[in-house]
Coordinates of C-alpha atoms and ligand atoms in Angstrom, one line a residue:
X1 CA -14.4 -18.3 -9.5
X2 CA -15.9 -16.5 -6.5
X3 CA -15.7 -12.9 -7.6
X4 CA -18.3 -10.8 -6.1
X5 CA -19.1 -8.3 -9.0
X6 CA -22.0 -6.8 -7.0
X7 CA -19.8 -6.0 -4.1
X8 CA -17.2 -4.6 -6.5
X9 CA -19.7 -2.3 -8.1
X10 CA -20.9 -1.0 -4.8
X11 CA -17.5 -0.5 -3.2
X12 CA -16.1 1.1 -6.4
X13 CA -19.0 3.6 -6.5
X14 CA -18.4 4.5 -2.9
X15 CA -14.8 5.0 -3.6
X16 CA -15.0 6.9 -6.8
X17 CA -17.8 9.2 -5.3
X18 CA -15.5 10.2 -2.5
X19 CA -12.1 10.3 -4.3
X20 CA -10.8 7.2 -2.6
X21 CA -8.5 4.7 -4.3
X22 CA -9.7 1.1 -4.2
X23 CA -6.9 -1.4 -4.4
X24 CA -8.2 -4.9 -5.2
X25 CA -5.9 -7.2 -3.4
X26 CA -5.4 -10.3 -5.6
X27 CA -2.8 -12.3 -3.8
X28 CA -3.1 -16.1 -4.2
X29 CA -5.9 -15.4 -6.9
X30 CA -5.5 -16.7 -10.4
X31 CA -5.2 -14.2 -13.3
X32 CA -8.6 -15.1 -14.7
X33 CA -10.1 -13.5 -11.5
X34 CA -8.0 -10.4 -11.9
X35 CA -9.0 -10.2 -15.6
X36 CA -12.7 -10.5 -14.7
X37 CA -12.4 -7.6 -12.3
X38 CA -10.3 -5.6 -14.8
X39 CA -13.1 -6.1 -17.4
X40 CA -15.5 -4.6 -14.9
X41 CA -13.2 -1.5 -15.0
X42 CA -10.7 -2.1 -12.0
X43 CA -7.2 -1.0 -12.6
X44 CA -5.3 -0.9 -9.3
X45 CA -4.3 -4.4 -8.1
X46 CA -2.4 -5.2 -4.9
X47 CA 0.0 -8.2 -4.5
X48 CA 2.2 -9.4 -1.5
X49 CA 4.7 -11.7 -3.0
X50 CA 7.5 -10.6 -5.5
X51 CA 7.5 -13.7 -7.6
X52 CA 3.7 -14.0 -7.8
X53 CA 3.5 -10.2 -8.9
X54 CA 6.2 -10.7 -11.4
X55 CA 4.5 -13.6 -12.9
X56 CA 1.1 -12.0 -13.0
X57 CA 2.3 -8.7 -14.4
X58 CA 3.8 -10.5 -17.4
X59 CA 0.4 -12.1 -18.2
X60 CA -2.0 -9.1 -17.5
X61 CA -2.8 -5.9 -19.3
X62 CA 0.0 -3.2 -19.1
X63 CA -2.2 -0.5 -17.9
X64 CA -2.9 -2.2 -14.6
X65 CA -1.3 -0.1 -11.6
X66 CA 0.4 -2.8 -9.5
X67 CA 0.7 -2.0 -5.7
X68 CA 3.1 -4.0 -3.7
X69 CA 1.5 -4.3 -0.3
X70 CA 3.7 -7.1 1.3
X71 CA 6.9 -7.1 3.2
X72 CA 9.6 -6.3 0.6
X73 CA 13.1 -7.7 1.0
X74 CA 15.9 -5.4 -0.2
X75 CA 17.4 -8.2 -2.4
X76 CA 14.0 -8.4 -4.4
X77 CA 13.3 -4.8 -5.2
X78 CA 15.1 -5.1 -8.6
X79 CA 12.4 -7.5 -9.8
X80 CA 9.5 -5.2 -9.4
X81 CA 11.4 -1.9 -9.9
X82 CA 10.7 -1.8 -13.7
X83 CA 6.9 -1.6 -13.3
X84 CA 5.6 -1.4 -9.8
X85 CA 3.2 1.7 -9.3
X86 CA 3.4 2.2 -5.5
X87 CA 5.3 0.3 -2.8
X88 CA 3.2 0.4 0.4
X89 CA 5.3 -1.4 2.9
X90 CA 8.5 0.8 3.1
X91 CA 9.6 0.1 6.7
X92 CA 13.3 1.0 6.8
X93 CA 15.6 3.6 5.5
X94 CA 17.6 0.9 4.0
X95 CA 14.8 -0.4 2.0
X96 CA 14.0 3.1 0.8
X97 CA 17.7 3.4 -0.4
X98 CA 17.5 0.1 -2.3
X99 CA 14.3 1.3 -4.0
X100 CA 15.9 4.5 -4.9
X101 CA 18.9 2.8 -6.3
X102 CA 16.7 0.4 -8.5
X103 CA 14.4 3.3 -9.6
X104 CA 17.4 5.1 -11.0
X105 CA 18.7 2.1 -12.7
X106 CA 15.3 1.8 -14.4
X107 CA 15.1 5.6 -15.2
X108 CA 12.0 5.9 -13.1
X109 CA 10.8 7.5 -9.9
X110 CA 9.0 4.9 -7.7
X111 CA 6.1 6.0 -5.5
X112 CA 6.5 4.8 -1.8
X113 CA 4.5 4.8 1.3
X114 CA 6.2 4.5 4.6
X115 CA 4.6 1.7 6.8
X116 CA 3.9 2.5 10.4
X117 CA 3.4 -0.2 13.1
X118 CA 0.1 0.7 14.6
X119 CA -1.1 -2.8 15.7
X120 CA -0.7 -4.4 19.0
X121 CA 0.6 -7.6 17.6
X122 CA 4.4 -7.9 17.5
X123 CA 4.5 -9.6 14.2
X124 CA 3.3 -6.8 12.0
X125 CA 6.1 -4.9 10.2
X126 CA 6.4 -1.1 10.2
X127 CA 8.3 1.8 11.7
X128 CA 7.5 3.4 15.1
X129 CA 6.9 7.0 15.4
X130 CA 10.6 8.1 15.9
X131 CA 11.9 5.8 13.2
X132 CA 9.3 7.4 10.9
X133 CA 10.5 10.9 11.9
X134 CA 14.0 9.9 11.5
X135 CA 13.4 8.5 7.9
X136 CA 11.7 11.7 6.9
X137 CA 14.4 13.8 8.3
X138 CA 17.0 11.8 6.4
X139 CA 15.2 12.4 3.1
X140 CA 14.8 16.1 4.0
X141 CA 18.3 16.6 4.7
X142 CA 19.6 14.9 1.6
X143 CA 17.0 15.0 -1.1
X144 CA 19.8 14.4 -3.7
X145 CA 20.2 10.8 -2.2
X146 CA 16.5 10.0 -2.9
X147 CA 15.9 11.3 -6.3
X148 CA 14.5 7.9 -7.5
X149 CA 11.7 7.9 -5.0
X150 CA 8.6 9.9 -4.2
X151 CA 7.3 9.5 -0.7
X152 CA 3.5 9.8 -1.0
X153 CA 2.3 9.2 2.5
X154 CA 1.6 6.4 5.0
X155 CA 0.4 2.8 5.2
X156 CA -0.8 0.9 8.3
X157 CA -2.5 -2.3 9.3
X158 CA -4.7 -2.3 12.4
X159 CA -4.7 -5.1 14.9
X160 CA -6.5 -8.4 13.9
X161 CA -9.3 -7.9 16.2
X162 CA -13.1 -7.6 16.2
X163 CA -12.8 -4.6 18.6
X164 CA -13.6 -1.8 16.2
X165 CA -12.8 0.7 18.9
X166 CA -9.3 -0.7 19.2
X167 CA -9.0 -0.6 15.3
X168 CA -10.4 2.9 15.1
X169 CA -7.9 4.3 17.7
X170 CA -5.1 2.8 15.6
X171 CA -6.3 4.3 12.5
X172 CA -6.8 7.6 14.2
X173 CA -3.2 7.4 15.4
X174 CA -1.9 6.8 12.0
X175 CA -4.0 9.8 10.6
X176 CA -2.4 12.0 13.2
X177 CA 1.1 11.1 12.1
X178 CA 0.0 11.5 8.5
X179 CA -1.2 15.1 9.2
X180 CA 1.9 15.9 10.9
X181 CA 3.9 15.2 7.8
X182 CA 1.7 16.8 5.1
X183 CA 4.3 19.7 5.3
X184 CA 6.8 20.4 4.2
X185 CA 6.3 19.3 0.6
X186 CA 9.6 18.9 -1.3
X187 CA 10.9 17.4 -4.6
X188 CA 10.4 13.9 -3.3
X189 CA 8.1 14.1 -0.2
X190 CA 4.5 14.9 -0.8
X191 CA 2.0 13.3 1.7
X192 CA -1.3 12.8 -0.1
X193 CA -2.0 9.0 0.2
X194 CA -3.1 7.4 3.5
X195 CA -3.3 3.6 3.0
X196 CA -5.3 1.8 5.6
X197 CA -8.4 -0.4 5.7
X198 CA -9.0 -3.9 4.6
X199 CA -12.1 -6.1 4.1
X200 CA -12.9 -6.2 7.7
X201 CA -12.3 -2.7 8.7
X202 CA -12.3 -0.4 5.6
X203 CA -15.5 1.4 6.8
X204 CA -13.7 2.4 10.0
X205 CA -10.6 3.3 8.1
X206 CA -12.7 5.7 5.7
X207 CA -14.3 7.3 8.7
X208 CA -10.9 8.0 10.1
X209 CA -9.5 9.6 7.0
X210 CA -8.1 6.8 4.9
X211 CA -8.1 7.6 1.2
X212 CA -6.8 4.4 -0.1
X213 CA -8.3 0.9 1.0
X214 CA -6.8 -2.4 0.2
X215 CA -9.6 -5.0 -0.2
X216 CA -9.1 -8.6 -1.0
X217 CA -11.5 -11.3 0.3
X218 CA -14.6 -9.1 0.0
X219 CA -14.1 -9.0 -3.8
X220 CA -12.3 -12.2 -4.6
X221 CA -13.6 -14.6 -1.8
X222 CA -11.8 -15.9 1.0
X223 CA -8.2 -17.2 0.5
X224 CA -7.4 -20.8 1.5
Ligands
PLP1 C1 -4.0 -9.5 2.4 C2 -3.9 -8.0 2.6 C3 -5.1 -7.2 2.4 C4 -6.4 -7.5 2.1 O1 -7.0 -8.3 3.0 P1 -8.5 -8.8 3.0 O2 -8.8 -9.1 4.4 O3 -8.6 -9.9 2.2 O4 -9.3 -7.6 2.4 C5 -4.7 -5.8 2.6 N1 -3.6 -5.3 2.9 C6 -2.5 -6.1 3.1 C7 -1.1 -5.5 3.6 C8 -2.6 -7.6 2.9 O5 -1.6 -8.3 3.1

């Protein structure tokens, strides 16, 4: 086990002092490691793969808030809909519609973040600015079609780069989009979560207004 409890204590304090949510990203890590962090007080965990999340959820305490942070395929929403706390990577209206449908089936309202493509790399998922505006407009125009989802804000991933000026500018751009959509608040749109920052760049993300960071390797050790 390569859990860094000292780092956890430090990060947890920094976050709780400032009202920031720390999501411990446990993908590829065994349930023993998750339990160790749970016993230290952590309750928010993030996973990227549906099957892995479903397997772990069944084995771990029920009061864990599970964040799905990976790319979610529409045909797999049904597996996590009964319990997921927040879906970070909603990058199409079609996916939002499917989450809505599965939420209603489960008698739930599922919290969602719209993912925006802010990085230079082509491979990262997410909406561009006009797709984001369009998605929000669709929900505003027909809230009755989205009663199973609550859109809580935005998620983004910066370029995989050591150039922190580039990373900073990408986070700043995401924050500007976030600020633009804090109004109007409706029955199912209420922007209050800005999810950005990981092990390598969370300090920059916090300076640029993030209020939820997703940290994996710094807490659990590097992934193979
Ligand atoms: C893996 C992952 C993280 C955590 O990455 P670390 O560099 O290990 O902190 C955060 N967000 C997403 C979307 C991820 O896929």
